[in-house]
Amino acid sequence: MSGSGQSVLRQAVESLLRARADAERGLDELTARVAKAAVRPAETARAGRHPLARRAGDDAAALAGAIPDELAALSTATRTAIATEVHALLDLLAVNHHQLPPLPPLDARPLSVPGATGFLTAFPEGFARSYVATVLGDLSSGRTTSKAEASAHPGAQQAAIDAARDQIVAAVAPEHRERVREWLSHPDCHAVEVHGPQVSDRDLEFRAGWTRPPDHGTEGADKWRVRPDDGKVISKHRPGAEASRFNSPAAFARPLGLLLAHADQYPGGLEQLLADHADDGAVAFFLPAATTDLRPGDTFGYRGAGTGTAEAASDWVRVRAAAMGKDGECAPPVRALTYDPVTDGSDPGVRVVFKEGTNGWVMTTYYPSTAPGPDNVRLEYPT
Amino acid sequence: MIPRTKAFSRYIGTWFDTTDSADMYIEACERAPKRLAEDADGSFHAIRDEFAAHIRDSSNPPLRGSTQWVTDEWYRSIWYDVFGPEAPPGDPYPVPAEDWGSTRVTTYMIYAVNDEEEAMSDGAPEWLAARGLVAEDVYDAISSATLRRPEPDGYAGHLRRLTEAGLREER
């Protein structure tokens, strides 16, 4: 990796923002320690009865007051230096990689105040501030995992997948159970395997961070592996920047129930609903969370840290692809963090995809999402 | 103005989002040559012609939180991934052919191309051959320096003229 590719710039921005947090924490601790260190002798000296000792105590106390002032100046200077670098990197990103005009200058005034809020407002509104906000906002909660951890993670149990499927089927209305079982049991359907309630937090973290499939080790799952001789990740599983699941069989079943109720009332039924919205034998629907009665806590996932804008998300995916390369040639691991698609999404809901095979329509995938995709067909309440 | 038809937006809405997985995206790219070859009713050619017209006229609505230029460039990359190296007819800002797979990396390249056959999509060799690309070069480009094109000078005026001519809607 070299030059000014956006994955390189992105990593540089992340590391500077982490440095800001470290510096601020370090200087805060130092300030507190110095103040305390000076105050203690001052108090000890004041406790002395001799006037000279008391005067020394007063001097020490005055000094202790001055030192934090100087530390505050140092802290402002540190923040300003970091913000200036981040601003310059974002300017490169904006102009060279995101087709944007050069950034307006940094506003140094808010940098005299410690904390993330002042730091953020120093950046010009728009691309720079939202980019810093999405990366900064995620840094504290985001974390990395190693290839070795992903590789050592235990495989999925087929029995757990089967049990989850049974529970989901039991949670839909009796008249839809047979169809839902058929959908979820089809070899081309990975909805339960990848997004079912049996999928663990760690499974999702490795799916987002290293593209490791949650059903790894079961029959029909992608043969994801870290090649022992050079550490390169070999896989055909291709997740995006979000890896999500339904937390319970009931939460999984509810939007399916709505879809089937919709289909029951659609002229011509399910077949016609799918045929009317298909392109070349494929259909992608978006079911809004509100109409499917998905609530906070019903869904969970790991997503790339600092992927809150389309530009930032595409940079993150590039860094992940670079991280999956051979040892010694690869980028550092990407950071990911937990999220609830329903709570954190701008327009949350469920996406579902069907494909037409030789024996009729198959549901291939079904998952909670923070928003519909571009031109995603939206299914509102059954009419 | 060519209105965005239902068939076109359905095509985009069905295949090209990669939030959870790039499988559909890759399939759309690998399916396209067959669709064009077996297009008895001409419906896929119509989607392709409309695709080109929307790139020409910047008449796709901006993607969520994006500018018109970023959106145009997104569609240009999809066009390349689906229809191949020839720029869409009438494109006012065609991408230089040599940029693809060297300084310009597409979604298909990131997800489907690898320097190891085992990690590559089954259709990738054919896809690469149709574009005169070599897997190793593209794979290297994914993790090295690449540039996206900045918004060209005078683009705002260009958009305004298209809008005034009734070729696109102001959004």
Coordinates of C-alpha atoms in Angstrom, one line a residue:
Chain A
M1 CA 0.0 0.0 0.0
S2 CA 1.4 3.4 -0.9
G3 CA 0.5 6.8 -2.1
S4 CA -2.7 8.6 -1.4
G5 CA -5.4 5.9 -2.1
Q6 CA -8.5 6.6 -0.1
S7 CA -7.9 3.6 2.1
V8 CA -4.6 5.0 3.1
L9 CA -6.1 8.5 3.8
R10 CA -8.9 6.9 5.7
Q11 CA -6.5 5.0 8.0
A12 CA -4.6 8.2 8.5
V13 CA -7.7 10.1 9.5
E14 CA -8.7 7.3 11.9
S15 CA -5.3 7.2 13.6
L16 CA -5.2 11.0 14.0
L17 CA -8.6 11.0 15.6
R18 CA -7.6 8.2 17.9
A19 CA -4.4 10.2 18.8
R20 CA -6.6 13.2 19.7
A21 CA -8.6 11.1 22.1
D22 CA -5.4 9.6 23.6
A23 CA -3.7 13.1 23.9
E24 CA -6.8 14.6 25.5
R25 CA -7.1 11.8 28.0
G26 CA -3.3 11.9 28.8
L27 CA -3.3 15.6 29.3
D28 CA -6.4 15.5 31.4
E29 CA -4.8 12.9 33.7
L30 CA -1.5 14.9 33.8
T31 CA -3.3 18.1 34.7
A32 CA -5.2 16.4 37.5
R33 CA -2.0 14.7 38.7
V34 CA 0.1 17.9 38.6
A35 CA -2.6 19.9 40.4
K36 CA -2.9 17.2 43.1
A37 CA 0.9 16.8 43.3
A38 CA 1.4 20.5 43.9
V39 CA -1.6 20.9 46.3
R40 CA -0.4 18.1 48.5
P41 CA 2.9 19.7 49.4
A42 CA 1.2 23.0 49.7
E43 CA -1.2 21.6 52.2
T44 CA 1.6 19.9 54.1
A45 CA 3.5 23.1 54.2
R46 CA 0.6 25.2 55.3
A47 CA 0.1 22.7 58.1
G48 CA 3.5 23.8 59.4
R49 CA 3.3 26.4 62.1
H50 CA 6.2 28.5 60.9
P51 CA 5.3 31.5 58.8
L52 CA 8.0 30.6 56.2
A53 CA 6.5 27.1 55.8
R54 CA 3.1 28.7 55.3
R55 CA 4.4 31.1 52.7
A56 CA 6.0 28.1 50.8
G57 CA 2.6 26.5 51.0
D58 CA 1.0 29.5 49.5
D59 CA 3.6 29.7 46.7
A60 CA 3.2 26.0 45.9
A61 CA -0.6 26.5 45.7
A62 CA -0.2 29.4 43.3
L63 CA 2.1 27.4 41.2
A64 CA -0.3 24.5 41.0
G65 CA -2.8 26.9 39.7
A66 CA -0.5 28.1 36.9
I67 CA 0.6 24.7 35.7
P68 CA -2.8 23.6 34.6
D69 CA -3.1 26.8 32.6
E70 CA 0.1 25.9 30.7
L71 CA -1.1 22.4 30.2
A72 CA -4.4 23.7 28.8
A73 CA -2.4 25.7 26.3
L74 CA -0.4 22.6 25.4
S75 CA -3.6 20.7 25.1
T76 CA -5.1 23.3 22.8
A77 CA -1.9 23.3 20.7
T78 CA -2.1 19.5 20.4
R79 CA -5.7 19.6 19.4
T80 CA -5.0 22.3 16.8
A81 CA -2.1 20.3 15.3
I82 CA -4.2 17.2 15.0
A83 CA -7.2 19.0 13.6
T84 CA -5.0 20.8 11.0
E85 CA -3.6 17.4 9.9
V86 CA -7.1 15.8 9.7
H87 CA -8.4 18.8 7.8
A88 CA -5.6 18.5 5.3
L89 CA -6.2 14.8 4.8
L90 CA -10.0 15.3 4.4
D91 CA -9.2 18.0 1.9
L92 CA -7.3 15.4 -0.1
L93 CA -10.1 12.9 0.3
A94 CA -12.8 15.5 -0.6
V95 CA -11.1 16.7 -3.8
N96 CA -9.4 13.6 -5.1
H97 CA -11.8 10.9 -4.0
H98 CA -15.2 12.3 -3.5
Q99 CA -15.5 14.8 -6.3
L100 CA -16.0 17.7 -3.9
P101 CA -14.7 21.3 -4.0
P102 CA -11.8 22.1 -1.7
L103 CA -12.8 22.4 1.9
P104 CA -13.4 25.7 3.6
P105 CA -10.7 26.5 6.2
L106 CA -10.6 25.1 9.7
D107 CA -12.0 27.3 12.5
A108 CA -9.4 27.1 15.3
R109 CA -11.5 28.9 17.9
P110 CA -13.5 26.0 19.2
L111 CA -10.3 24.0 19.7
S112 CA -9.5 25.8 22.9
V113 CA -12.3 23.8 24.6
P114 CA -11.4 20.2 25.5
G115 CA -13.7 17.4 24.3
A116 CA -15.1 16.1 21.0
T117 CA -17.8 18.7 20.6
G118 CA -15.4 21.6 20.2
F119 CA -13.1 19.5 18.0
L120 CA -16.0 18.7 15.7
T121 CA -17.3 22.3 15.3
A122 CA -13.8 23.4 14.2
F123 CA -14.4 21.5 10.9
P124 CA -16.4 23.2 8.1
E125 CA -20.0 22.0 7.9
G126 CA -20.8 19.4 5.2
F127 CA -18.4 16.7 4.1
A128 CA -15.6 17.3 6.5
R129 CA -17.7 17.7 9.7
S130 CA -19.9 14.7 8.9
Y131 CA -16.9 12.6 8.0
V132 CA -15.1 13.5 11.2
A133 CA -18.4 13.0 13.1
T134 CA -19.0 9.5 11.7
V135 CA -15.5 8.4 12.3
L136 CA -15.0 10.2 15.7
G137 CA -18.4 9.1 16.9
D138 CA -17.6 5.4 16.2
L139 CA -14.0 5.4 17.5
S140 CA -14.8 5.0 21.1
S141 CA -17.1 2.1 20.6
G142 CA -15.5 0.5 17.5
R143 CA -12.9 -2.2 17.9
T144 CA -10.8 -4.5 15.7
T145 CA -10.5 -8.3 15.8
S146 CA -7.5 -10.2 14.4
K147 CA -7.5 -12.7 11.5
A148 CA -6.3 -15.3 14.0
E149 CA -9.3 -14.7 16.2
A150 CA -11.6 -14.9 13.3
S151 CA -9.9 -18.1 12.2
A152 CA -10.0 -19.7 15.6
H153 CA -13.7 -18.9 16.1
P154 CA -15.8 -22.1 16.4
G155 CA -18.0 -23.2 13.5
A156 CA -21.8 -23.1 13.5
Q157 CA -23.9 -26.1 14.6
Q158 CA -26.4 -27.3 12.1
A159 CA -28.7 -28.4 15.0
A160 CA -28.8 -24.8 16.3
I161 CA -29.8 -23.5 12.8
D162 CA -32.5 -26.2 12.5
A163 CA -33.9 -25.4 15.9
A164 CA -34.0 -21.7 15.1
R165 CA -35.9 -22.4 11.9
D166 CA -38.4 -24.6 13.7
Q167 CA -39.0 -21.8 16.2
I168 CA -39.4 -19.2 13.5
V169 CA -41.9 -21.4 11.6
A170 CA -43.9 -21.9 14.9
A171 CA -44.0 -18.1 15.3
V172 CA -45.8 -17.4 12.0
A173 CA -49.6 -17.7 11.5
P174 CA -50.6 -21.4 11.1
E175 CA -51.8 -20.8 7.5
H176 CA -48.3 -19.6 6.5
R177 CA -46.2 -22.2 8.3
E178 CA -45.8 -24.6 5.4
R179 CA -44.7 -21.9 3.0
V180 CA -42.3 -20.3 5.4
R181 CA -40.7 -23.7 6.2
E182 CA -40.3 -24.4 2.5
W183 CA -38.7 -20.9 2.0
L184 CA -36.3 -21.2 4.9
S185 CA -35.3 -24.8 4.2
H186 CA -34.3 -24.2 0.5
P187 CA -30.6 -24.7 -0.2
D188 CA -30.4 -21.3 -1.9
C189 CA -31.8 -19.5 1.1
H190 CA -29.4 -18.3 3.8
A191 CA -31.7 -16.1 5.8
V192 CA -31.7 -18.3 9.0
E193 CA -28.1 -19.4 8.5
V194 CA -26.7 -15.8 8.3
H195 CA -29.4 -13.6 9.9
G196 CA -31.2 -16.0 12.3
P197 CA -31.5 -15.6 16.1
Q198 CA -29.0 -18.3 16.7
V199 CA -26.2 -16.2 15.1
S200 CA -23.9 -14.9 17.9
D201 CA -22.6 -11.4 18.4
R202 CA -19.1 -12.7 17.7
D203 CA -20.3 -14.4 14.4
L204 CA -21.6 -11.0 13.2
E205 CA -18.4 -9.2 14.3
F206 CA -16.3 -11.6 12.2
R207 CA -18.7 -11.4 9.3
A208 CA -18.3 -7.6 9.2
G209 CA -14.6 -7.5 10.0
W210 CA -13.3 -10.4 8.0
T211 CA -16.2 -11.6 5.8
R212 CA -16.4 -14.9 7.8
P213 CA -19.9 -16.4 7.2
P214 CA -21.9 -17.0 10.4
D215 CA -22.8 -20.6 9.2
H216 CA -19.2 -21.4 8.7
G217 CA -18.4 -25.1 9.0
T218 CA -21.9 -26.3 8.0
E219 CA -22.8 -28.0 4.8
G220 CA -23.4 -25.5 2.0
A221 CA -21.6 -22.7 3.8
D222 CA -18.8 -20.7 2.2
K223 CA -15.4 -22.3 2.9
W224 CA -13.9 -19.2 4.3
R225 CA -10.4 -19.7 5.6
V226 CA -7.2 -17.9 6.6
R227 CA -4.4 -19.5 4.5
P228 CA -1.8 -20.7 7.0
D229 CA 1.3 -20.1 5.0
D230 CA 0.7 -16.4 4.3
G231 CA -2.4 -15.3 6.3
K232 CA -4.5 -14.4 3.2
V233 CA -8.2 -14.7 3.6
I234 CA -9.7 -17.0 1.0
S235 CA -13.5 -16.8 0.6
K236 CA -16.4 -16.2 -1.7
H237 CA -18.7 -14.9 1.0
R238 CA -19.2 -11.2 0.1
P239 CA -20.8 -9.2 2.9
G240 CA -21.1 -5.4 2.7
A241 CA -20.4 -3.0 5.6
E242 CA -23.3 -4.2 7.7
A243 CA -23.9 -7.7 9.2
S244 CA -27.2 -8.0 11.0
R245 CA -29.6 -10.5 12.6
F246 CA -33.1 -10.8 14.1
N247 CA -32.7 -11.3 17.9
S248 CA -35.6 -13.7 18.3
P249 CA -37.8 -16.1 16.3
A250 CA -40.7 -13.8 16.9
A251 CA -38.9 -10.8 15.5
F252 CA -37.8 -12.9 12.5
A253 CA -41.3 -14.1 11.9
R254 CA -43.2 -10.8 12.2
P255 CA -42.1 -9.1 8.9
L256 CA -42.6 -12.4 7.1
G257 CA -46.1 -12.5 8.4
L258 CA -46.8 -9.0 7.1
L259 CA -45.3 -9.9 3.7
L260 CA -47.6 -13.0 3.5
A261 CA -50.6 -11.1 4.6
H262 CA -49.9 -8.5 1.9
A263 CA -49.6 -11.3 -0.6
D264 CA -52.8 -12.9 0.5
Q265 CA -54.7 -9.7 -0.3
Y266 CA -52.8 -8.9 -3.5
P267 CA -54.9 -9.7 -6.6
G268 CA -53.5 -13.0 -7.9
G269 CA -51.7 -13.7 -4.6
L270 CA -48.1 -14.1 -3.9
E271 CA -47.1 -15.4 -7.4
Q272 CA -48.6 -12.2 -8.9
L273 CA -47.1 -9.9 -6.3
L274 CA -43.6 -11.3 -7.1
A275 CA -44.2 -11.4 -10.8
D276 CA -45.4 -7.8 -10.8
H277 CA -42.2 -6.5 -9.1
A278 CA -39.6 -8.8 -10.7
D279 CA -36.7 -7.9 -12.9
D280 CA -35.5 -11.0 -14.9
G281 CA -36.7 -13.4 -12.3
A282 CA -35.6 -11.5 -9.2
V283 CA -37.4 -9.3 -6.7
A284 CA -36.1 -7.1 -3.9
F285 CA -38.6 -5.7 -1.4
F286 CA -38.2 -3.3 1.5
L287 CA -40.6 -3.7 4.4
P288 CA -40.4 -0.6 6.7
A289 CA -39.9 -1.3 10.4
A290 CA -43.0 0.6 11.4
T291 CA -45.4 -1.4 9.3
T292 CA -43.7 -4.7 10.2
D293 CA -43.8 -3.8 13.9
L294 CA -40.1 -4.2 14.4
R295 CA -39.1 -2.6 17.6
P296 CA -35.8 -1.5 19.2
G297 CA -34.0 -4.6 20.5
D298 CA -35.6 -6.8 17.8
T299 CA -32.5 -6.6 15.7
F300 CA -28.7 -6.4 16.2
G301 CA -25.6 -6.3 14.2
Y302 CA -22.0 -5.2 13.6
R303 CA -21.2 -2.5 11.1
G304 CA -18.1 -0.9 9.9
A305 CA -16.9 1.9 12.2
G306 CA -17.3 5.3 10.6
T307 CA -19.6 4.2 7.8
G308 CA -22.3 6.8 8.4
T309 CA -21.9 8.4 5.0
A310 CA -21.8 6.6 1.6
E311 CA -18.3 8.0 1.0
A312 CA -17.0 6.8 4.4
A313 CA -18.7 3.4 3.9
S314 CA -17.0 2.7 0.6
D315 CA -13.6 3.7 2.0
W316 CA -14.2 1.3 4.9
V317 CA -14.9 -1.6 2.5
R318 CA -11.8 -0.9 0.5
V319 CA -9.7 -1.0 3.7
R320 CA -11.2 -4.3 4.7
A321 CA -10.4 -5.8 1.3
A322 CA -6.8 -4.6 1.7
A323 CA -6.7 -6.0 5.3
M324 CA -7.6 -9.5 4.0
G325 CA -4.4 -9.7 1.9
K326 CA -1.2 -11.6 2.7
D327 CA 0.7 -11.0 5.9
G328 CA 3.1 -8.2 5.6
E329 CA 1.3 -6.7 2.6
C330 CA -2.1 -6.2 4.2
A331 CA -3.7 -3.1 5.7
P332 CA -4.4 -3.1 9.5
P333 CA -7.8 -4.7 10.5
V334 CA -10.9 -2.6 10.1
R335 CA -12.9 -1.4 13.2
A336 CA -16.5 -2.5 13.6
L337 CA -19.1 -1.7 16.2
T338 CA -22.5 -3.0 17.4
Y339 CA -25.7 -1.4 16.2
D340 CA -29.4 -1.9 16.2
P341 CA -30.7 -1.4 12.7
V342 CA -34.1 -0.4 14.0
T343 CA -32.9 2.2 16.5
D344 CA -29.9 3.5 14.5
G345 CA -31.3 3.4 11.0
S346 CA -32.4 6.5 9.1
D347 CA -35.3 4.6 7.5
P348 CA -35.1 1.2 9.1
G349 CA -36.8 -2.0 7.9
V350 CA -36.3 -5.4 6.4
R351 CA -35.0 -6.3 3.0
V352 CA -36.0 -9.5 1.3
V353 CA -35.0 -11.0 -2.0
F354 CA -36.7 -13.7 -4.1
K355 CA -35.5 -15.5 -7.1
E356 CA -37.4 -17.5 -9.6
G357 CA -36.0 -21.0 -10.1
T358 CA -37.2 -24.0 -12.1
N359 CA -39.5 -24.9 -9.3
G360 CA -40.9 -21.5 -8.6
W361 CA -39.9 -18.6 -6.4
V362 CA -37.2 -19.0 -3.7
M363 CA -36.5 -16.6 -0.9
T364 CA -32.7 -16.2 -1.1
T365 CA -32.1 -13.6 1.7
Y366 CA -33.9 -11.7 4.4
Y367 CA -32.3 -9.3 6.9
P368 CA -32.8 -6.2 9.0
S369 CA -31.4 -3.0 7.5
T370 CA -30.9 0.7 8.4
A371 CA -32.4 1.9 5.2
P372 CA -33.8 0.8 1.8
G373 CA -31.4 0.6 -1.1
P374 CA -31.7 2.9 -4.1
D375 CA -35.0 2.3 -5.9
N376 CA -35.8 -0.6 -3.5
V377 CA -39.5 -1.5 -3.9
R378 CA -41.3 -0.5 -0.7
L379 CA -44.1 -2.6 0.6
E380 CA -46.3 -0.6 3.0
Y381 CA -49.4 -1.9 4.7
P382 CA -51.4 -4.4 2.7
T383 CA -54.1 -2.6 0.8
Chain B
M1 CA -36.5 14.2 -21.2
I2 CA -36.5 10.5 -20.9
P3 CA -38.5 9.7 -17.8
R4 CA -37.1 7.0 -15.4
T5 CA -39.3 4.0 -16.3
K6 CA -40.5 1.5 -13.8
A7 CA -38.4 -1.2 -15.6
F8 CA -35.2 0.9 -15.1
S9 CA -35.7 1.7 -11.5
R10 CA -36.7 -1.8 -10.8
Y11 CA -33.5 -3.0 -12.4
I12 CA -31.5 -0.7 -10.2
G13 CA -33.5 -1.5 -7.1
T14 CA -33.2 -5.2 -7.5
W15 CA -29.5 -5.8 -8.2
F16 CA -27.2 -3.0 -7.1
D17 CA -27.3 -2.4 -3.4
T18 CA -24.4 -4.0 -1.5
T19 CA -25.2 -3.1 2.1
D20 CA -25.5 -6.7 3.3
S21 CA -24.0 -8.6 0.4
A22 CA -22.5 -8.1 -3.1
D23 CA -24.0 -11.4 -4.5
M24 CA -26.8 -9.8 -6.4
Y25 CA -24.5 -7.1 -7.8
I26 CA -22.0 -9.6 -9.1
E27 CA -24.8 -11.8 -10.5
A28 CA -26.2 -8.8 -12.4
C29 CA -22.8 -8.1 -14.0
E30 CA -22.2 -11.7 -15.0
R31 CA -25.7 -12.2 -16.3
A32 CA -25.8 -9.1 -18.6
P33 CA -24.1 -10.6 -21.7
K34 CA -26.6 -13.4 -21.8
R35 CA -29.5 -11.1 -21.2
L36 CA -28.5 -8.9 -24.1
A37 CA -28.0 -12.0 -26.3
E38 CA -31.4 -13.5 -25.5
D39 CA -33.4 -10.3 -25.4
A40 CA -36.2 -11.4 -27.7
D41 CA -38.6 -8.6 -26.7
G42 CA -35.8 -6.0 -26.5
S43 CA -36.7 -5.1 -22.9
F44 CA -33.1 -5.3 -21.7
H45 CA -31.8 -3.3 -24.6
A46 CA -34.4 -0.7 -23.6
I47 CA -33.0 -0.7 -20.0
R48 CA -29.5 -0.3 -21.4
D49 CA -30.5 2.6 -23.6
E50 CA -32.3 4.3 -20.8
F51 CA -29.3 3.7 -18.5
A52 CA -27.1 5.6 -21.1
A53 CA -29.6 8.4 -21.4
H54 CA -29.7 9.0 -17.6
I55 CA -25.9 9.2 -17.5
R56 CA -25.9 11.5 -20.5
D57 CA -28.5 13.9 -18.9
S58 CA -27.6 13.5 -15.2
S59 CA -31.2 12.6 -14.7
N60 CA -30.9 10.0 -12.0
P61 CA -32.0 11.4 -8.6
P62 CA -28.9 11.9 -6.3
L63 CA -28.3 8.9 -4.0
R64 CA -29.0 9.4 -0.3
G65 CA -26.7 12.1 1.1
S66 CA -24.8 12.4 -2.2
T67 CA -24.2 15.0 -4.9
Q68 CA -25.3 14.7 -8.5
W69 CA -21.7 14.2 -9.7
V70 CA -21.1 11.4 -7.2
T71 CA -24.4 9.8 -8.3
D72 CA -23.5 10.1 -12.0
E73 CA -20.1 8.5 -11.3
W74 CA -21.8 5.6 -9.4
Y75 CA -23.9 4.9 -12.5
R76 CA -20.9 5.2 -14.8
S77 CA -19.2 2.5 -12.7
I78 CA -22.2 0.2 -12.8
W79 CA -22.4 0.7 -16.5
Y80 CA -18.8 -0.5 -16.9
D81 CA -19.5 -3.4 -14.5
V82 CA -22.6 -4.5 -16.4
F83 CA -22.1 -3.4 -20.1
G84 CA -18.4 -3.3 -20.5
P85 CA -15.6 -0.9 -21.4
E86 CA -17.3 1.2 -24.0
A87 CA -18.6 4.4 -22.5
P88 CA -22.4 5.0 -22.7
P89 CA -23.3 6.8 -25.9
G90 CA -23.5 10.5 -25.5
D91 CA -21.6 10.6 -22.1
P92 CA -20.3 14.1 -21.7
Y93 CA -17.6 13.0 -19.3
P94 CA -16.5 9.5 -20.5
V95 CA -14.0 7.8 -18.3
P96 CA -10.6 7.3 -20.0
A97 CA -10.5 3.6 -20.9
E98 CA -7.1 3.1 -19.3
D99 CA -8.4 4.3 -15.9
W100 CA -10.6 1.2 -15.4
G101 CA -8.9 -1.4 -13.1
S102 CA -5.9 0.8 -12.6
T103 CA -6.8 4.2 -11.1
R104 CA -10.5 3.5 -11.1
V105 CA -11.9 0.6 -9.1
T106 CA -15.5 -0.6 -9.3
T107 CA -17.7 -2.5 -6.9
Y108 CA -17.4 -5.6 -9.1
M109 CA -13.6 -5.4 -8.9
I110 CA -13.6 -5.0 -5.1
Y111 CA -15.9 -8.0 -4.4
A112 CA -15.5 -10.4 -7.3
V113 CA -11.8 -10.1 -8.5
N114 CA -8.9 -11.7 -6.6
D115 CA -5.4 -12.8 -7.4
E116 CA -6.4 -16.3 -6.2
E117 CA -8.9 -18.2 -8.3
E118 CA -10.3 -19.8 -5.2
A119 CA -11.4 -16.4 -3.9
M120 CA -12.7 -15.1 -7.2
S121 CA -16.2 -15.2 -8.5
D122 CA -16.9 -18.0 -11.0
G123 CA -17.7 -15.5 -13.7
A124 CA -14.8 -13.2 -13.1
P125 CA -12.4 -14.7 -15.7
E126 CA -14.9 -14.1 -18.5
W127 CA -15.8 -10.6 -17.1
L128 CA -12.1 -9.6 -17.0
A129 CA -11.4 -11.0 -20.5
A130 CA -14.4 -9.0 -21.9
R131 CA -12.7 -5.8 -20.5
G132 CA -9.1 -6.7 -21.4
L133 CA -8.1 -6.7 -17.7
V134 CA -5.8 -9.0 -15.8
A135 CA -6.9 -10.3 -12.4
E136 CA -3.6 -9.6 -10.6
D137 CA -3.5 -6.0 -11.8
V138 CA -7.0 -5.3 -10.7
Y139 CA -6.4 -7.0 -7.3
D140 CA -3.3 -4.8 -6.8
A141 CA -5.3 -1.7 -7.7
I142 CA -7.9 -2.4 -5.0
S143 CA -5.4 -1.9 -2.2
S144 CA -3.2 0.7 -3.8
A145 CA -3.5 4.3 -4.8
T146 CA -6.6 5.1 -6.9
L147 CA -8.2 8.3 -7.7
R148 CA -11.8 9.2 -8.1
R149 CA -12.5 12.0 -10.6
P150 CA -13.3 15.4 -9.1
E151 CA -16.4 17.2 -10.2
P152 CA -15.4 18.9 -13.5
D153 CA -15.1 22.6 -14.0
G154 CA -18.4 24.1 -15.1
Y155 CA -20.4 21.1 -14.0
A156 CA -23.0 23.2 -12.2
G157 CA -23.6 25.3 -15.3
H158 CA -23.8 22.0 -17.3
L159 CA -26.5 20.7 -15.0
R160 CA -28.4 24.0 -15.1
R161 CA -28.4 23.9 -18.9
L162 CA -29.7 20.3 -18.9
T163 CA -32.4 21.3 -16.5
E164 CA -33.4 24.4 -18.5
A165 CA -33.5 22.2 -21.6
G166 CA -36.0 19.9 -19.8
L167 CA -33.6 16.9 -19.8
R168 CA -33.5 16.6 -16.0
E169 CA -35.3 17.8 -12.9
E170 CA -33.7 20.1 -10.4
R171 CA -33.4 18.3 -7.1

